[in-house]
Amino acid sequence: MRKRFEGKTAIVTGASRGIGFAIAERLVAEGARVCITARKREALDEAVKALGGPERAVASAGRSDDVDHQSDTVKRTLEAFGSIDMLVNNTGINPVYGPMVDVDLDAARKIFEVNCLAALSWVQQTYRAWMGEHGGTVVNVSSVAGVKPAPGIGFYGASKAMLTYITQELAVELGPGVRVNAVAPAVVKTKFATALYEGKEEQVASAYPLKRLGMPEDIGGVTAFLLSEDAGWLTGQLIVVDGGLTLTGGV
């Protein structure tokens, strides 16, 4: 595999498993060092081992929307590896399901804080600590639910639509030194998305032109491309990674 990220360091949030881990794994395979975050220390420790140990990866446990956790993670990453060249905002939550008109407003606020404000704050922290002076790349993990209405997960979709706008605004403001892009997956086979396909995977996949659900590695590969110099003339873009689902009118 090409070593596109030799000598570079990334922070990947929500990376103890699923899409975040697959992104971190791909970056390490291409030469990067990573700091991964999640809430549970034990899961992070296992992920660090799987990524090659402390020479390739370090972990920072905490809530993604906790500013003190963000600041500590940035400091820890710089102490361990000396730079923060890449940031992947992968952490996202969706604790509610049902019509938006019935959504619990406290839950909606939490979704907004984690999916939108926390992502913005991570960019602020890394920009002030490293990228503002040295440059860098950012990828935000959005969702096809933010591209068009998604009944049942409407407020989650609204938060991801806002994340896409934040991506575009930051791309305009931070260029040329920092590129900011986003990926929008459809259903990917992770613990986070289990309720969307468990017990009915074949039925769900039948709506996709490629006739399968996504795998975390599918998102890892596209994210690595956006972070690399192969995407050096791309910024402010949302890359839909959905097996063709949105072409059929689905979400």
Short mmCIF file of C-alpha atoms in Angstrom, two decimals:
data_model
loop_
_atom_site.label_atom_id
_atom_site.label_comp_id
_atom_site.label_asym_id
_atom_site.label_seq_id
_atom_site.Cartn_x
_atom_site.Cartn_y
_atom_site.Cartn_z
CA MET A 1 0.00 0.00 0.00
CA ARG A 2 1.18 3.51 -0.79
CA LYS A 3 2.54 5.49 2.15
CA ARG A 4 0.70 8.74 1.43
CA PHE A 5 0.75 9.78 5.09
CA GLU A 6 4.30 8.96 6.12
CA GLY A 7 5.38 11.43 8.80
CA LYS A 8 1.86 12.79 9.32
CA THR A 9 -0.46 12.58 12.30
CA ALA A 10 -4.24 12.41 12.54
CA ILE A 11 -6.84 12.76 15.26
CA VAL A 12 -9.84 10.52 14.59
CA THR A 13 -12.81 10.90 16.92
CA GLY A 14 -15.12 8.05 17.77
CA ALA A 15 -12.53 5.54 16.61
CA SER A 16 -12.57 2.62 19.02
CA ARG A 17 -14.70 0.64 16.54
CA GLY A 18 -16.81 0.93 13.40
CA ILE A 19 -16.20 3.62 10.79
CA GLY A 20 -13.79 5.59 12.98
CA PHE A 21 -11.57 2.59 13.61
CA ALA A 22 -11.60 1.68 9.91
CA ILE A 23 -10.48 5.21 9.05
CA ALA A 24 -7.69 5.10 11.64
CA GLU A 25 -6.63 1.65 10.41
CA ARG A 26 -6.41 2.85 6.81
CA LEU A 27 -4.38 5.92 7.78
CA VAL A 28 -1.93 3.83 9.79
CA ALA A 29 -1.61 1.37 6.91
CA GLU A 30 -0.57 4.30 4.74
CA GLY A 31 2.08 5.49 7.18
CA ALA A 32 0.25 7.85 9.54
CA ARG A 33 0.33 8.02 13.29
CA VAL A 34 -3.05 8.50 14.95
CA CYS A 35 -4.68 9.63 18.14
CA ILE A 36 -8.06 7.97 18.52
CA THR A 37 -10.84 9.07 20.83
CA ALA A 38 -13.94 7.48 22.34
CA ARG A 39 -15.67 7.37 25.69
CA LYS A 40 -14.52 3.94 26.93
CA ARG A 41 -10.87 3.46 27.85
CA GLU A 42 -10.87 -0.34 27.55
CA ALA A 43 -12.19 -0.27 23.98
CA LEU A 44 -9.62 2.36 23.07
CA ASP A 45 -6.77 0.32 24.55
CA GLU A 46 -7.80 -2.67 22.41
CA ALA A 47 -7.99 -0.46 19.33
CA VAL A 48 -4.50 0.96 19.97
CA LYS A 49 -3.11 -2.58 20.14
CA ALA A 50 -4.83 -3.47 16.87
CA LEU A 51 -3.36 -0.36 15.22
CA GLY A 52 0.20 -1.33 16.11
CA GLY A 53 0.74 0.00 19.63
CA PRO A 54 2.06 3.31 20.94
CA GLU A 55 4.53 3.86 18.10
CA ARG A 56 1.59 4.17 15.70
CA ALA A 57 -1.37 5.10 17.90
CA VAL A 58 -2.33 6.72 21.17
CA ALA A 59 -5.76 7.06 22.76
CA SER A 60 -7.68 9.77 24.55
CA ALA A 61 -10.84 8.81 26.45
CA GLY A 62 -13.66 11.30 26.95
CA ARG A 63 -16.85 12.80 25.58
CA SER A 64 -16.43 14.26 22.13
CA ASP A 65 -18.37 17.42 23.05
CA ASP A 66 -16.26 18.09 26.16
CA VAL A 67 -13.99 21.03 25.37
CA ASP A 68 -11.52 20.05 28.09
CA HIS A 69 -11.28 16.56 26.55
CA GLN A 70 -10.66 18.11 23.14
CA SER A 71 -7.92 20.36 24.48
CA ASP A 72 -6.25 17.49 26.35
CA THR A 73 -6.39 15.32 23.23
CA VAL A 74 -4.74 18.00 21.12
CA LYS A 75 -1.97 18.44 23.69
CA ARG A 76 -1.47 14.70 24.03
CA THR A 77 -1.25 14.25 20.27
CA LEU A 78 1.35 16.99 19.89
CA GLU A 79 3.39 15.58 22.78
CA ALA A 80 3.28 12.07 21.32
CA PHE A 81 3.82 12.78 17.63
CA GLY A 82 4.70 16.45 17.16
CA SER A 83 1.99 17.49 14.69
CA ILE A 84 -1.72 17.35 13.87
CA ASP A 85 -1.88 17.24 10.10
CA MET A 86 -5.30 15.62 9.77
CA LEU A 87 -8.57 15.67 11.68
CA VAL A 88 -11.51 13.33 11.18
CA ASN A 89 -14.73 14.28 12.96
CA ASN A 90 -16.41 10.89 13.05
CA THR A 91 -18.28 10.95 16.36
CA GLY A 92 -22.06 11.15 15.97
CA ILE A 93 -25.09 10.23 18.03
CA ASN A 94 -28.76 9.54 17.39
CA PRO A 95 -30.52 8.55 20.64
CA VAL A 96 -34.07 9.00 19.30
CA TYR A 97 -36.24 7.45 16.58
CA GLY A 98 -39.61 8.66 15.37
CA PRO A 99 -41.34 11.70 13.85
CA MET A 100 -39.49 14.97 14.28
CA VAL A 101 -42.68 16.62 15.57
CA ASP A 102 -42.43 14.32 18.61
CA VAL A 103 -38.68 14.62 19.21
CA ASP A 104 -37.58 15.25 22.78
CA LEU A 105 -35.97 18.69 22.72
CA ASP A 106 -33.30 17.80 25.26
CA ALA A 107 -32.28 14.87 23.06
CA ALA A 108 -32.30 17.17 20.02
CA ARG A 109 -30.00 19.61 21.79
CA LYS A 110 -27.58 16.80 22.61
CA ILE A 111 -27.58 15.61 18.98
CA PHE A 112 -26.82 19.16 17.85
CA GLU A 113 -24.05 19.58 20.42
CA VAL A 114 -22.28 16.33 19.53
CA ASN A 115 -22.86 16.20 15.78
CA CYS A 116 -22.37 19.90 14.99
CA LEU A 117 -20.87 22.04 17.76
CA ALA A 118 -18.33 19.42 18.83
CA ALA A 119 -17.13 18.99 15.24
CA LEU A 120 -16.68 22.75 14.93
CA SER A 121 -14.87 22.90 18.26
CA TRP A 122 -12.44 20.13 17.24
CA VAL A 123 -11.58 22.14 14.13
CA GLN A 124 -11.07 25.26 16.25
CA GLN A 125 -8.77 23.42 18.64
CA THR A 126 -6.61 21.79 15.97
CA TYR A 127 -6.49 24.97 13.90
CA ARG A 128 -5.26 27.07 16.82
CA ALA A 129 -2.76 24.46 17.97
CA TRP A 130 -1.25 23.43 14.62
CA MET A 131 -3.13 23.73 11.34
CA GLY A 132 -3.44 27.51 11.33
CA GLU A 133 0.33 27.83 11.03
CA HIS A 134 1.27 24.58 9.32
CA GLY A 135 -1.79 23.67 7.24
CA GLY A 136 -3.77 20.45 7.28
CA THR A 137 -6.83 18.55 6.15
CA VAL A 138 -10.20 17.88 7.78
CA VAL A 139 -12.90 15.34 6.95
CA ASN A 140 -16.29 15.45 8.65
CA VAL A 141 -18.42 12.29 8.61
CA SER A 142 -21.91 13.38 7.60
CA SER A 143 -24.72 11.10 6.35
CA VAL A 144 -27.09 10.59 3.44
CA ALA A 145 -29.77 11.40 6.03
CA GLY A 146 -28.53 14.98 5.74
CA VAL A 147 -28.98 15.03 1.96
CA LYS A 148 -32.78 14.54 1.89
CA PRO A 149 -35.57 13.87 4.40
CA ALA A 150 -35.07 10.70 6.44
CA PRO A 151 -38.29 9.80 8.31
CA GLY A 152 -37.61 8.37 11.75
CA ILE A 153 -34.18 9.96 12.08
CA GLY A 154 -35.14 13.46 10.99
CA PHE A 155 -33.30 15.50 13.58
CA TYR A 156 -30.18 13.39 13.14
CA GLY A 157 -30.45 14.16 9.43
CA ALA A 158 -30.91 17.86 10.17
CA SER A 159 -27.74 17.84 12.28
CA LYS A 160 -25.80 16.17 9.47
CA ALA A 161 -27.12 18.72 6.97
CA MET A 162 -25.78 21.44 9.26
CA LEU A 163 -22.46 19.60 9.49
CA THR A 164 -22.25 19.68 5.71
CA TYR A 165 -22.84 23.44 5.75
CA ILE A 166 -20.20 23.86 8.46
CA THR A 167 -17.83 21.91 6.20
CA GLN A 168 -18.48 24.26 3.29
CA GLU A 169 -18.15 27.42 5.37
CA LEU A 170 -14.88 26.29 6.94
CA ALA A 171 -13.53 25.34 3.52
CA VAL A 172 -14.07 28.92 2.37
CA GLU A 173 -12.67 30.47 5.54
CA LEU A 174 -9.63 28.24 6.07
CA GLY A 175 -8.32 27.86 2.53
CA PRO A 176 -5.75 27.63 1.11
CA GLY A 177 -3.87 26.25 4.10
CA VAL A 178 -6.55 23.88 5.35
CA ARG A 179 -8.85 21.77 3.18
CA VAL A 180 -12.19 20.70 4.67
CA ASN A 181 -14.41 18.04 3.12
CA ALA A 182 -17.10 15.57 4.19
CA VAL A 183 -18.31 12.06 3.46
CA ALA A 184 -21.97 11.01 3.58
CA PRO A 185 -22.40 7.28 4.12
CA ALA A 186 -25.64 5.36 3.73
CA VAL A 187 -26.19 2.34 6.00
CA VAL A 188 -22.86 0.87 7.03
CA LYS A 189 -22.65 -2.40 8.96
CA THR A 190 -21.66 -1.08 12.38
CA LYS A 191 -23.05 -1.36 15.90
CA PHE A 192 -24.29 2.23 15.58
CA ALA A 193 -26.52 1.33 12.60
CA THR A 194 -27.65 -2.13 13.74
CA ALA A 195 -31.30 -1.11 14.20
CA LEU A 196 -31.48 -0.11 10.53
CA TYR A 197 -30.63 -3.54 9.12
CA GLU A 198 -30.57 -6.26 11.80
CA GLY A 199 -32.77 -9.18 10.80
CA LYS A 200 -33.56 -7.63 7.43
CA GLU A 201 -30.20 -7.04 5.79
CA GLU A 202 -31.07 -8.68 2.48
CA GLN A 203 -34.28 -6.65 2.24
CA VAL A 204 -32.50 -3.38 3.05
CA ALA A 205 -29.63 -4.11 0.67
CA SER A 206 -32.05 -4.83 -2.19
CA ALA A 207 -32.72 -1.09 -2.51
CA TYR A 208 -29.04 -0.43 -3.25
CA PRO A 209 -27.85 -0.70 -6.87
CA LEU A 210 -24.71 -2.44 -5.60
CA LYS A 211 -26.93 -4.86 -3.61
CA ARG A 212 -24.99 -4.70 -0.38
CA LEU A 213 -24.67 -2.50 2.66
CA GLY A 214 -21.55 -0.51 3.29
CA MET A 215 -18.59 -1.76 5.28
CA PRO A 216 -16.48 0.50 7.51
CA GLU A 217 -13.56 -0.01 5.12
CA ASP A 218 -15.60 1.57 2.31
CA ILE A 219 -15.69 4.82 4.26
CA GLY A 220 -12.08 4.48 5.37
CA GLY A 221 -10.84 4.40 1.79
CA VAL A 222 -12.78 7.46 0.65
CA THR A 223 -11.79 9.39 3.77
CA ALA A 224 -8.12 8.56 3.21
CA PHE A 225 -8.43 9.87 -0.34
CA LEU A 226 -9.91 13.17 0.85
CA LEU A 227 -7.16 13.58 3.43
CA SER A 228 -4.42 12.88 0.91
CA GLU A 229 -2.73 15.05 -1.69
CA ASP A 230 -4.58 13.03 -4.31
CA ALA A 231 -7.51 15.27 -3.35
CA GLY A 232 -5.35 18.39 -3.26
CA TRP A 233 -7.78 20.44 -5.36
CA LEU A 234 -10.89 19.39 -3.46
CA THR A 235 -12.35 21.41 -0.61
CA GLY A 236 -15.85 22.06 0.66
CA GLN A 237 -17.14 18.90 -1.01
CA LEU A 238 -19.59 16.27 0.25
CA ILE A 239 -18.78 12.84 -1.17
CA VAL A 240 -21.80 10.54 -0.99
CA VAL A 241 -20.71 6.95 -0.29
CA ASP A 242 -23.94 4.99 -0.53
CA GLY A 243 -23.73 2.08 -2.95
CA GLY A 244 -25.93 4.08 -5.30
CA LEU A 245 -28.87 4.31 -2.86
CA THR A 246 -29.68 7.97 -3.41
CA LEU A 247 -29.87 7.34 -7.16
CA THR A 248 -32.98 5.25 -6.52
CA GLY A 249 -34.62 7.85 -4.28
CA GLY A 250 -33.74 6.08 -1.04
CA VAL A 251 -31.99 7.20 2.11
#
